[in-house]
XYZ file of C-alpha atoms in Angstrom:
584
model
C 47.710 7.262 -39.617
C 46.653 5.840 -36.101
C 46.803 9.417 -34.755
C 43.933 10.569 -37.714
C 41.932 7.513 -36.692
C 41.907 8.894 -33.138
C 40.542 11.794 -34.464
C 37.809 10.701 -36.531
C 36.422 8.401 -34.298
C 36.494 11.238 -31.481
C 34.991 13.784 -33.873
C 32.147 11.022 -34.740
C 31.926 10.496 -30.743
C 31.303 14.134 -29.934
C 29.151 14.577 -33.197
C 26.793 11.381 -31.539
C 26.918 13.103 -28.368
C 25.904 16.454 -29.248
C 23.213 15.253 -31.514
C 21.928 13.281 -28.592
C 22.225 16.189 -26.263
C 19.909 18.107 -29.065
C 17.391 15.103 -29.332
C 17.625 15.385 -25.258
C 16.623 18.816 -24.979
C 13.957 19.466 -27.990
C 12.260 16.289 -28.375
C 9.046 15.862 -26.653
C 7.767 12.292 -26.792
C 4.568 11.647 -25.755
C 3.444 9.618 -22.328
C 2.020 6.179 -21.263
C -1.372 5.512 -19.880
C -1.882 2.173 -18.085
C -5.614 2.155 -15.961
C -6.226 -0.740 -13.801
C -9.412 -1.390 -12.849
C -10.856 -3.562 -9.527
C -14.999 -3.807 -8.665
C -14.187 -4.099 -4.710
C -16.612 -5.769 -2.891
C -16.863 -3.288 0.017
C -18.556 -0.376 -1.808
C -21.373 -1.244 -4.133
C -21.825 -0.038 -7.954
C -17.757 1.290 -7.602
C -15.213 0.801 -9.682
C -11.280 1.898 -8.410
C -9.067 2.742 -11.095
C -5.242 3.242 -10.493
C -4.137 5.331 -13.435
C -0.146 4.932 -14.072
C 0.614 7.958 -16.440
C 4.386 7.363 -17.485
C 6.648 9.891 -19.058
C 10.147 8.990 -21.067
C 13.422 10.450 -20.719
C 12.519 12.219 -24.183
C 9.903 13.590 -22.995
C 9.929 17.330 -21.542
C 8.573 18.165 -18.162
C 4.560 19.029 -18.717
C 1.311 19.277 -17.081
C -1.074 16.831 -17.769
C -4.990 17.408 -17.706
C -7.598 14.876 -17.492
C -11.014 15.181 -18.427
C -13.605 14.802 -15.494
C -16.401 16.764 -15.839
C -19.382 14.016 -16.921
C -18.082 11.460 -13.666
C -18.951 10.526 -10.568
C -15.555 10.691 -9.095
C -14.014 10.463 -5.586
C -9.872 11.486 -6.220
C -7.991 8.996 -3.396
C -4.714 9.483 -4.156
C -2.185 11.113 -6.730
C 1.585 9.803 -5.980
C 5.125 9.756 -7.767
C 7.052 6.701 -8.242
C 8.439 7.176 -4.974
C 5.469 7.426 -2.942
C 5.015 11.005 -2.389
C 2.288 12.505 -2.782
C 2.324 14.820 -5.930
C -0.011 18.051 -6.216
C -3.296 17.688 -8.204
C -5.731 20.772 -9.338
C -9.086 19.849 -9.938
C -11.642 21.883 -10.926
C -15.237 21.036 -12.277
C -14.098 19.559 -15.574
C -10.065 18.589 -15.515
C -7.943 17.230 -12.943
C -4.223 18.204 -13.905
C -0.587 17.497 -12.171
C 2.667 17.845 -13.240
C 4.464 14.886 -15.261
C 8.445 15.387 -14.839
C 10.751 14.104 -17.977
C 10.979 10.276 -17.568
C 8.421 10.471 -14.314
C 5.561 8.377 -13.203
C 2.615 9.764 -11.049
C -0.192 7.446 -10.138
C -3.639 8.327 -9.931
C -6.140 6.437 -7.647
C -10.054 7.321 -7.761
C -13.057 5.552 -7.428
C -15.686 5.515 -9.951
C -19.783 5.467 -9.314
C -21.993 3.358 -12.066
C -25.200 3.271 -12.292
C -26.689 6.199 -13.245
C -30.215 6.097 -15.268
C -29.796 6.406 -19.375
C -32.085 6.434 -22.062
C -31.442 2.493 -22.285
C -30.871 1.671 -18.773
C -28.560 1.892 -15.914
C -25.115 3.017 -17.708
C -22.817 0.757 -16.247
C -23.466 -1.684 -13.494
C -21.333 -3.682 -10.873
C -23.317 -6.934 -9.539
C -22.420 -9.574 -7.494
C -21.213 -11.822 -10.495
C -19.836 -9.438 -12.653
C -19.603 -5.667 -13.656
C -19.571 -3.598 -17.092
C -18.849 -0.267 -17.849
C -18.285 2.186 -21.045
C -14.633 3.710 -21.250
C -15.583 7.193 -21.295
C -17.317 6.787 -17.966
C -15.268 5.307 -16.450
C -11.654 6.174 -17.248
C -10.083 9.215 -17.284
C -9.080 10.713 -20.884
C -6.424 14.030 -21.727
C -8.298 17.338 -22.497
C -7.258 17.363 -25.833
C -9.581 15.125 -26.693
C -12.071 17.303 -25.398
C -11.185 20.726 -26.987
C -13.474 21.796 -29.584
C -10.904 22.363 -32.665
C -8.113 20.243 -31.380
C -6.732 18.478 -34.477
C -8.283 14.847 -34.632
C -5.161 13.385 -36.333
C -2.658 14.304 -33.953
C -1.704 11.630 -31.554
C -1.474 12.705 -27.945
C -0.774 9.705 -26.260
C 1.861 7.173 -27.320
C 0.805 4.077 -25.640
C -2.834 2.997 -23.852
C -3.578 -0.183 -21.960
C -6.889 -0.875 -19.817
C -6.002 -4.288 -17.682
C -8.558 -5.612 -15.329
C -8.322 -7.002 -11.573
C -11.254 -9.182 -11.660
C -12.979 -10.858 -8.436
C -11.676 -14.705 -8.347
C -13.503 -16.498 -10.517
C -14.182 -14.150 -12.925
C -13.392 -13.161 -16.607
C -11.964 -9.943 -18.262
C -13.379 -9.109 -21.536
C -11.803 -6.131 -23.197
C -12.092 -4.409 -26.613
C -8.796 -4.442 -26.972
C -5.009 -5.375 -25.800
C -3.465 -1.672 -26.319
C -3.680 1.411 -28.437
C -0.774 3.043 -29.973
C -0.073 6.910 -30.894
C -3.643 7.755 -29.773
C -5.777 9.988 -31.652
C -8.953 11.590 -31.145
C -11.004 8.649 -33.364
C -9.163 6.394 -30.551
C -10.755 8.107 -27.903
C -13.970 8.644 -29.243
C -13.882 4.677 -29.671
C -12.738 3.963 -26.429
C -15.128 5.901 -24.595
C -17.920 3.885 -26.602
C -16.481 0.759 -25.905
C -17.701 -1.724 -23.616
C -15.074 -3.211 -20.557
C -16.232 -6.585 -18.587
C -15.599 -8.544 -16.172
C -17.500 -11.393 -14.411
C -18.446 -14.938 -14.926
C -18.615 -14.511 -18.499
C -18.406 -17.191 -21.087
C -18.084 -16.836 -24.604
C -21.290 -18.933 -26.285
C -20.457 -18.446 -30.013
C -17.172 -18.059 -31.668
C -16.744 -15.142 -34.250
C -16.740 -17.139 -37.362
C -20.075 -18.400 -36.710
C -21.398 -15.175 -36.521
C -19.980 -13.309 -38.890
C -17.139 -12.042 -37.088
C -18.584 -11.548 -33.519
C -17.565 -13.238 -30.634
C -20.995 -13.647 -28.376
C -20.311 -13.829 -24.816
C -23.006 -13.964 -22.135
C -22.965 -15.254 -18.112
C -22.345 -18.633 -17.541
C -25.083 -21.140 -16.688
C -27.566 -19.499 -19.788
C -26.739 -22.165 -22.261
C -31.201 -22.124 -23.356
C -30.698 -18.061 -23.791
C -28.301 -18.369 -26.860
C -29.922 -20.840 -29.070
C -28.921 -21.232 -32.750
C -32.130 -18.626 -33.579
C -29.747 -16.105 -31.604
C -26.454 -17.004 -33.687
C -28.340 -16.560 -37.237
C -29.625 -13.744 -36.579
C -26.553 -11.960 -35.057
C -24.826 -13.127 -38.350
C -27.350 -12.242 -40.476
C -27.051 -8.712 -39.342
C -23.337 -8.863 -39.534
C -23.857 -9.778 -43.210
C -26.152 -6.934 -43.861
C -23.737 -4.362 -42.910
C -20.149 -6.234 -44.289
C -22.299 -6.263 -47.478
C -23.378 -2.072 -47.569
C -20.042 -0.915 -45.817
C -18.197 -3.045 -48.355
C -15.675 -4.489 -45.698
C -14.706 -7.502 -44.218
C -16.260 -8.994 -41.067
C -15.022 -7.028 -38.594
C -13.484 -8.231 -35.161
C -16.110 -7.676 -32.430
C -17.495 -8.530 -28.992
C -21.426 -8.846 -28.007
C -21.845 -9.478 -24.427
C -25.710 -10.121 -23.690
C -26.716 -9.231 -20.190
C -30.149 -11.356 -19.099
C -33.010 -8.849 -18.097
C -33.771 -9.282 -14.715
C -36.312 -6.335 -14.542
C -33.447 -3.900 -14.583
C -31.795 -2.673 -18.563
C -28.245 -2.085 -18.311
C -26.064 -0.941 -21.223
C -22.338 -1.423 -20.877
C -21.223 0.796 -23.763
C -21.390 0.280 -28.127
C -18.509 1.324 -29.631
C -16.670 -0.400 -32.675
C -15.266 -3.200 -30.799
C -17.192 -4.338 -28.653
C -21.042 -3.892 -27.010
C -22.580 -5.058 -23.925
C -26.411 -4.613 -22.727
C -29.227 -6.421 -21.552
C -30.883 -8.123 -24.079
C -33.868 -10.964 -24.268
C -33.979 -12.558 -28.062
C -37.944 -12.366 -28.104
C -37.777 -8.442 -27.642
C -37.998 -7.017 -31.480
C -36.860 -3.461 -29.670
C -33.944 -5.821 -28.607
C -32.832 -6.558 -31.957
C -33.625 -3.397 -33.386
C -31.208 -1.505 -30.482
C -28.592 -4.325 -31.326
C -28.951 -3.508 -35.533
C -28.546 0.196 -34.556
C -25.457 0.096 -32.523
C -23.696 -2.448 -35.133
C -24.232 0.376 -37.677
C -21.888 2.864 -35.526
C -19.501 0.436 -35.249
C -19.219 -0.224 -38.957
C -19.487 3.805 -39.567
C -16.861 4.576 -37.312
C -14.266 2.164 -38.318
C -14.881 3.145 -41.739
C -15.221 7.107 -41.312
C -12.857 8.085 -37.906
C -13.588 11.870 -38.025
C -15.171 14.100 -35.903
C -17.348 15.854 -38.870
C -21.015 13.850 -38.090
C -20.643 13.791 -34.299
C -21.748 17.352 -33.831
C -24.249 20.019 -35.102
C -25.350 20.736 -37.554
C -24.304 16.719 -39.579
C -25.024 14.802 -35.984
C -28.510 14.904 -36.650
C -28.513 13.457 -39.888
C -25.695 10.813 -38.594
C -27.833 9.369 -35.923
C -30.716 9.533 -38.343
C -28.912 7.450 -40.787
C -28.131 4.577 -38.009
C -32.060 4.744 -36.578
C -32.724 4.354 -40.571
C -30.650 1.314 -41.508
C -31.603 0.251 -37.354
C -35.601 -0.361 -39.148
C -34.128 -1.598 -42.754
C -31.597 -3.933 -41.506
C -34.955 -6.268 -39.786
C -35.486 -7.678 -43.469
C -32.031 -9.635 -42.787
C -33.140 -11.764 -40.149
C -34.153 -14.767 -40.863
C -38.403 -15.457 -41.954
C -38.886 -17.823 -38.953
C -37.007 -15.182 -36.707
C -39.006 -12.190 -38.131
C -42.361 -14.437 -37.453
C -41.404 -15.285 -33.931
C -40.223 -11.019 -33.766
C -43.592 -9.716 -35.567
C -41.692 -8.373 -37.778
C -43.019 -7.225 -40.988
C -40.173 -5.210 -42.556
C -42.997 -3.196 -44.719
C -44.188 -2.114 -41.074
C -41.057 -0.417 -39.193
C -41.167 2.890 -41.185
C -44.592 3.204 -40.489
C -44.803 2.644 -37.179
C -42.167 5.631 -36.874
C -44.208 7.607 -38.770
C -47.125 7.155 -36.853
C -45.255 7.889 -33.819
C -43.741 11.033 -35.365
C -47.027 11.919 -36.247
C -48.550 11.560 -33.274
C -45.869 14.226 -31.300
C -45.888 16.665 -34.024
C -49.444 17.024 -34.163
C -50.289 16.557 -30.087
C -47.131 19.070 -29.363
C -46.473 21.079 -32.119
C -44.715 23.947 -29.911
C -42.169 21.642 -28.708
C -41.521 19.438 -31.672
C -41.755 21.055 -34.564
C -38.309 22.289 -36.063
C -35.810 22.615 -38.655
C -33.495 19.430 -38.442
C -30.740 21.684 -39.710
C -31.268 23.830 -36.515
C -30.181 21.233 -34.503
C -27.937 23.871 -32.802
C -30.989 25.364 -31.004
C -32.448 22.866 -29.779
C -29.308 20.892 -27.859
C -29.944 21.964 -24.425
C -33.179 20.083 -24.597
C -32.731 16.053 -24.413
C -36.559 15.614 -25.304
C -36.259 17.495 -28.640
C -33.021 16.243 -29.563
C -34.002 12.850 -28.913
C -37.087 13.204 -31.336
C -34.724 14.487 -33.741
C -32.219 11.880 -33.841
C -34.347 9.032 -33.337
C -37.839 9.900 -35.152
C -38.001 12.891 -37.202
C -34.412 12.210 -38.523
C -34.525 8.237 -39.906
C -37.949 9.426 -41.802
C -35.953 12.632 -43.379
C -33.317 10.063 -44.116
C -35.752 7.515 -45.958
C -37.006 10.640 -47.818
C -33.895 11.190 -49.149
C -32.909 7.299 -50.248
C -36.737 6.699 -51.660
C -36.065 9.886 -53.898
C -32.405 8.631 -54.993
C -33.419 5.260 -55.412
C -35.771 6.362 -57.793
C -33.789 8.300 -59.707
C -30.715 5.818 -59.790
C -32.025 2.863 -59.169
C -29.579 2.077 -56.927
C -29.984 0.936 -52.959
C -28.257 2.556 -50.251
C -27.567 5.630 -52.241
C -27.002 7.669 -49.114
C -24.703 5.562 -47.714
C -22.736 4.777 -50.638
C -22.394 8.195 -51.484
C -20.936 9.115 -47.916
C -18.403 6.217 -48.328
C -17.537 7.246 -51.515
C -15.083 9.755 -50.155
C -14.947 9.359 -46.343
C -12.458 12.230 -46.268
C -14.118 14.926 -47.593
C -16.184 17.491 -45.635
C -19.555 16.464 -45.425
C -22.580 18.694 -45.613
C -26.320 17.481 -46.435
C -26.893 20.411 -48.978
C -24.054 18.557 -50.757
C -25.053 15.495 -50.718
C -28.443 16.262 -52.059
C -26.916 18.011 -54.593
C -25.070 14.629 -55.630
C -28.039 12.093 -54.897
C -30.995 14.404 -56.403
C -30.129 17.008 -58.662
C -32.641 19.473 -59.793
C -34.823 18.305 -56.826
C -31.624 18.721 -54.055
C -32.862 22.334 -53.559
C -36.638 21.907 -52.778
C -35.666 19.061 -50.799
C -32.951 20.682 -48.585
C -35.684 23.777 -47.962
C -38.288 21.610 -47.460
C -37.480 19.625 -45.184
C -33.705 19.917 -43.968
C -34.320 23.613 -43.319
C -37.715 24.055 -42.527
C -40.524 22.351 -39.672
C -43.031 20.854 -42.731
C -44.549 17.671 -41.991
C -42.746 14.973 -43.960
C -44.787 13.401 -46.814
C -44.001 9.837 -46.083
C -48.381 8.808 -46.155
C -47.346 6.172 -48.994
C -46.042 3.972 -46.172
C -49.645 3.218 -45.180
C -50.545 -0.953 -45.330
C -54.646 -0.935 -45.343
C -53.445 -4.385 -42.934
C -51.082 -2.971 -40.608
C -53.290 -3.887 -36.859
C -55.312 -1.534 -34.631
C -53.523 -2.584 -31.792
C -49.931 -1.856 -33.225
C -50.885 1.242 -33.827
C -51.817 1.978 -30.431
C -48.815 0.524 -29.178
C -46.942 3.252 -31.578
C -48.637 5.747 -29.594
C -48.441 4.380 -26.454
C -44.465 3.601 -26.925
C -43.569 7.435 -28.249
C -45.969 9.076 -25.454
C -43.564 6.904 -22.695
C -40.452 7.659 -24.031
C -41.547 11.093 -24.521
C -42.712 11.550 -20.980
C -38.874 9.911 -20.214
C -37.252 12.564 -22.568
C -39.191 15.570 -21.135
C -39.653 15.469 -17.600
C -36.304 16.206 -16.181
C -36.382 19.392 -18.623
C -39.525 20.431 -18.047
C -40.744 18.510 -14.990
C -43.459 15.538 -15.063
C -44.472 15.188 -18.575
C -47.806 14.456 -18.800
C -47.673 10.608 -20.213
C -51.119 10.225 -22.626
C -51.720 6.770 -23.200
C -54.644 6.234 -26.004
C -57.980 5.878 -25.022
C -59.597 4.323 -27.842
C -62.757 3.012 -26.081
C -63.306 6.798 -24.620
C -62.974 7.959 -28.683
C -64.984 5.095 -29.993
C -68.461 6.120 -28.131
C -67.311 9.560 -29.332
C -67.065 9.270 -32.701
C -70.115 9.866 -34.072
C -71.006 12.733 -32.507
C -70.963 15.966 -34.927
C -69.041 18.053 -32.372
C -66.271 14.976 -32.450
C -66.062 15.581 -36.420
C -66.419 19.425 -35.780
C -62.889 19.585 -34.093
C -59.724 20.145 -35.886
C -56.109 19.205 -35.026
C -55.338 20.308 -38.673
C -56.175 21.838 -41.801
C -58.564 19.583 -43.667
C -56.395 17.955 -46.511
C -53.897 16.935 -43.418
C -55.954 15.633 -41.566
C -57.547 13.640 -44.609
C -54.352 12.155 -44.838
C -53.618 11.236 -41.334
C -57.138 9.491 -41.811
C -56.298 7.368 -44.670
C -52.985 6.940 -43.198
C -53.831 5.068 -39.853
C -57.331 6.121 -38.506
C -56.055 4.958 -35.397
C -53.897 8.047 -34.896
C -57.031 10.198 -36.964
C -59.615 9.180 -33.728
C -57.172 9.424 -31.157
C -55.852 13.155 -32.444
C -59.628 14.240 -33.146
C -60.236 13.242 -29.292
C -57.289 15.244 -28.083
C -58.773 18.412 -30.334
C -62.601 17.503 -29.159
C -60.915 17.593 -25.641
C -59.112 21.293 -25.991
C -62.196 22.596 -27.627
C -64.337 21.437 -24.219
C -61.994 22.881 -22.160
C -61.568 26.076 -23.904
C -57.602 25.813 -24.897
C -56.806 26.891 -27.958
C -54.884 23.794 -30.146
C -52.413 26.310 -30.833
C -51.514 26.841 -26.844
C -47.774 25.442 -26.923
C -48.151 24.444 -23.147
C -51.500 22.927 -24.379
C -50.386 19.476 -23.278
C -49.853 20.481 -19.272
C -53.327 22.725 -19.995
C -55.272 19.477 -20.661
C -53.795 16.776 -18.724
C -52.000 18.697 -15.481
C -54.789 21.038 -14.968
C -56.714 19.805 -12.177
C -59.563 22.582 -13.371
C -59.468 21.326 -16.929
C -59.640 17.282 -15.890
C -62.480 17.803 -13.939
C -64.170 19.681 -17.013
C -63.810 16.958 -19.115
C -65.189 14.301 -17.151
C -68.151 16.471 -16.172
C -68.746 16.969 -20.111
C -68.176 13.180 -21.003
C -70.794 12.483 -18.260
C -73.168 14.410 -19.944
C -72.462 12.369 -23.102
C -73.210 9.208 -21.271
C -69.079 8.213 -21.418
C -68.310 6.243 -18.335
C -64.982 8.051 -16.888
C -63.523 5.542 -14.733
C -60.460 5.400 -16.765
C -59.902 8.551 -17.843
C -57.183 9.765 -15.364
C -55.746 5.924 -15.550
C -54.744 6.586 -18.961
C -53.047 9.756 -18.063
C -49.415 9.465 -15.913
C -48.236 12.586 -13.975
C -51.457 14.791 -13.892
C -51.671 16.656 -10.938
C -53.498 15.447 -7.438
């Protein structure tokens, strides 16, 4: 009997042994990433990251690729676990080395910030504290970069981002670690804002609807109570349309000392200059708490490409205007904020590109595709054409369901399925999906949003609509195409115009649009008649796509139009003042 005993538990030893000898040999666990990252004093705007990438004894012996294409990077050093120095290929985009079963290699580099965005610097290190985005900053596998890689599959089993701040300072992360990391987790990361620096946390989260507040310390009169309502009252808004709870989430608020900076927007956390009497402030805030509510509720990759990215970043810029009702009346007063008045002031300032470059700017939405090499046009896209297509689309629903938020609620409906806007006009609008979708999702027609007009909305804002779009235009287009000529309006210069016949002669459209435009904003009707008057004296066709560079970076065609508004008694002192990178 002893002897069987013997037996069995030898047989059940060898059985455990060879099954662990199998698990040995053909399982393939995934690795550890731990990034460290110091702002050393002795090199400015530089971040050094020491990236431990840590294999398991399950784990078989593979080459590991990192994702550097879109950095400023300086490689220092790329070492086992004992010391030696271990092989690294690194080409434009990926730096790879060999991970051995159960190894460590770590990977040293230094990191530049600073470079100029749409909102700012992206990224900054100062001398009391430093912020950064993760995808600029630390280094991600190549899966996550593959076009077609599955977005459920987990390629990393454990991340952790720990700081090394400067003495005296505070770490503020997004989060403690990640575990069996996915695609969604990396998209999020590389949104999410890092900090460090003599931060202080001014509000706690349940006073403002689920966001901790942090800003520098020493600002106490910067975060008043008016700052705290109205960060909650946007919270509100969106737990309210995304249906959820109040969210976990970090707002660091850098002051603006002449200089924007955004330190990344992701779902967790997001960090830029901001002043509280800036309405663009609030509105940039609004918009980046949308993608954080979107993307915890729908983690796939479907709207962050062409041909649905479009529509995605329209939908954010959308609820970015709507979401300006939530704030508080004294707020909104203090703002100028007249929540009837943000879709018309994007209107105008679509308007005012579509009609002044028509070569450039007018396109399909749905052919997103062709225009992605070009930041200017996709920029219009996304974050003018797009929110109006958008409030098309919910005006027509709402009317027909009498429901808000239909085009939301209809994408969170089923958060799984594969979106397409075809389809969803199909659900929201029926019979009039079709004429819709040709209209306007798959064709360059002017949108029909006049009804927006308010007979009271001021002269001046309206000019400011056309000064703001002809900046950030000039900002979009000028490292694509060179200087962009930057036409600020000259209202005075079209006033003493105006009632000249040959002013009402010229044409920037056909005569029922530019009725329209007229009773729209005649703001935007003078200024666009002037711009026609001044092609016409000049001898440019309106239809010339380079027609803006013909008027306004001609040296030929400047001087023609001051000698002509001379002869019309038109003092033209300011003529070239108005105009920003014409030719000397």
């Amino acid at each position: 009997m002893r002897h069987k005993i013997r037996w069995i538990a030898l047989s059940s030893v060898i059985v455990a042994l060879t099954v662990a000898a199998i698990l040995f040999f053909t399982l393939d666990q995934k690795y550890d990433l731990h990034y460290t990252v110091s702002a050393p004093q002795v090199k400015e705007g530089t971040l050094e990251i020491v990236l431990d990438v840590q294999s398991t004894p399950l784990s078989k012996d593979r080459t590991v690729s990192f994702y550097i294409g879109d950095k400023n990077i300086v490689i220092q050093s790329c070492t086992g676990a004992d010391g030696v120095s271990v092989p690294a290929q690194q080409t434009d985009d990926a730096l790879s080395f060999a991970l051995k079963r159960g190894g460590k290699v770590s990977l040293v580099y230094q990191i530049s910030l600073g470079a100029s965005g749409k909102h700012g610097q992206r990224g900054s290190v100062r001398e009391d504290y430093c912020v950064f985005d993760g995808g600029q900053a630390l280094l991600l596998p190549m899966e996550f970069y593959q076009d077609g890689y599955p977005q459920e599959e987990a390629v990393v089993r454990s991340l952790r981002v720990s700081m090394n701040p400067r003495e005296g300072w505070t770490a503020v992360l997004p989060f403690e670690e990640l575990r069996e990391v996915s695609w969604a987790d990396a998209y999020n990361l590389s949104n999410d804002a890092f900090a460090m620096g003599n931060f202080t946390q001014y509000f706690p989260a349940e006073q403002t609807g689920g966001a901790a507040v942090y800003g520098l310390a020493g600002e106490e009169a910067r975060f008043s109570e008016e700052l705290s309502s109205g960060v909650a009252a946007l919270r509100a808004y969106y737990a309210q349309r995304f249906g959820m709870e109040e969210q976990p989430y970090q707002i660091l608020l850098l002051p603006d000392d002449g200089e924007a900076v955004i330190g990344g927007a992701g779902i967790h956390s997001v960090c830029a200059t901001f002043d509280e009497t800036s309405r663009r402030d609030w509105e940039l805030l609004s918009h980046r708490m949308f993608h954080a509510y979107f993307d915890s509720r729908i983690p796939t990759q479907t709207f962050h490409a062409a041909p649905n990215l479009w529509f995605y970043e329209g939908l954010a810029t959308y609820y970015e205007n709507a979401s300006m009702s939530a704030l508080p009346e004294k707020q909104r007063e203090q703002l100028g904020i007249r929540p009837e008045w943000q879709f018309q002031s994007l209107f105008n300032r679509y308007l005012t590109i579509r009609i002044k470059d028509p070569a450039l700017f007018s396109f399909a939405p749905m052919d997103e595709a062709l225009i992605s090499e070009s930041e200017g046009r996709k920029e219009f896209l996304h974050y003018i054409q797009a929110p109006l297509v958008v409030k098309l689309v919910e005006d027509r629903a709402s009317e027909l369901s009498g429901q808000q938020d239909a085009v939301l609620h209809a994408i969170l409906a089923d958060p799984d399925a594969d979106f397409s806007c075809a389809a969803l006009l199909s659900d929201l609008l029926g019979a009039e999906a079709g004429e819709v979708y040709n209209r306007w999702f798959q064709s360059e027609e002017l949108l029909p949003l006049w009804e927006e007009a308010d007979p009271s909305y001021p002269e001046q804002r309206a000019l400011d609509d056309v000064a703001d779009v002809e900046t950030m235009l000039a900002s979009w287009m000028t490292s694509q195409l060179g200087q962009y000529p930057c036409d600020l309006p000259d209202l005075e210069t079209a006033r003493r115009l105006q009632n000249l016949p040959v002013f009402q002669e010229a044409s920037f459209a056909d005569a029922e649009t530019e009725q329209m435009v007229k009773e729209h904003c005649p703001v935007i009707w003078t200024l666009l008649k002037q711009y026609a008057l001044r092609a016409q004296v000049c001898g440019v066709p309106f239809d010339e796509p380079m027609l803006r560079y013909a008027l306004l970076a001609d040296e030929e065609n400047l001087q023609k139009w001051e000698d002509w508004l001379t002869t019309q008694g038109v003092p033209v002192d300011n003529t070239r003042a108005n105009i920003q990178g014409e030719s000397s």
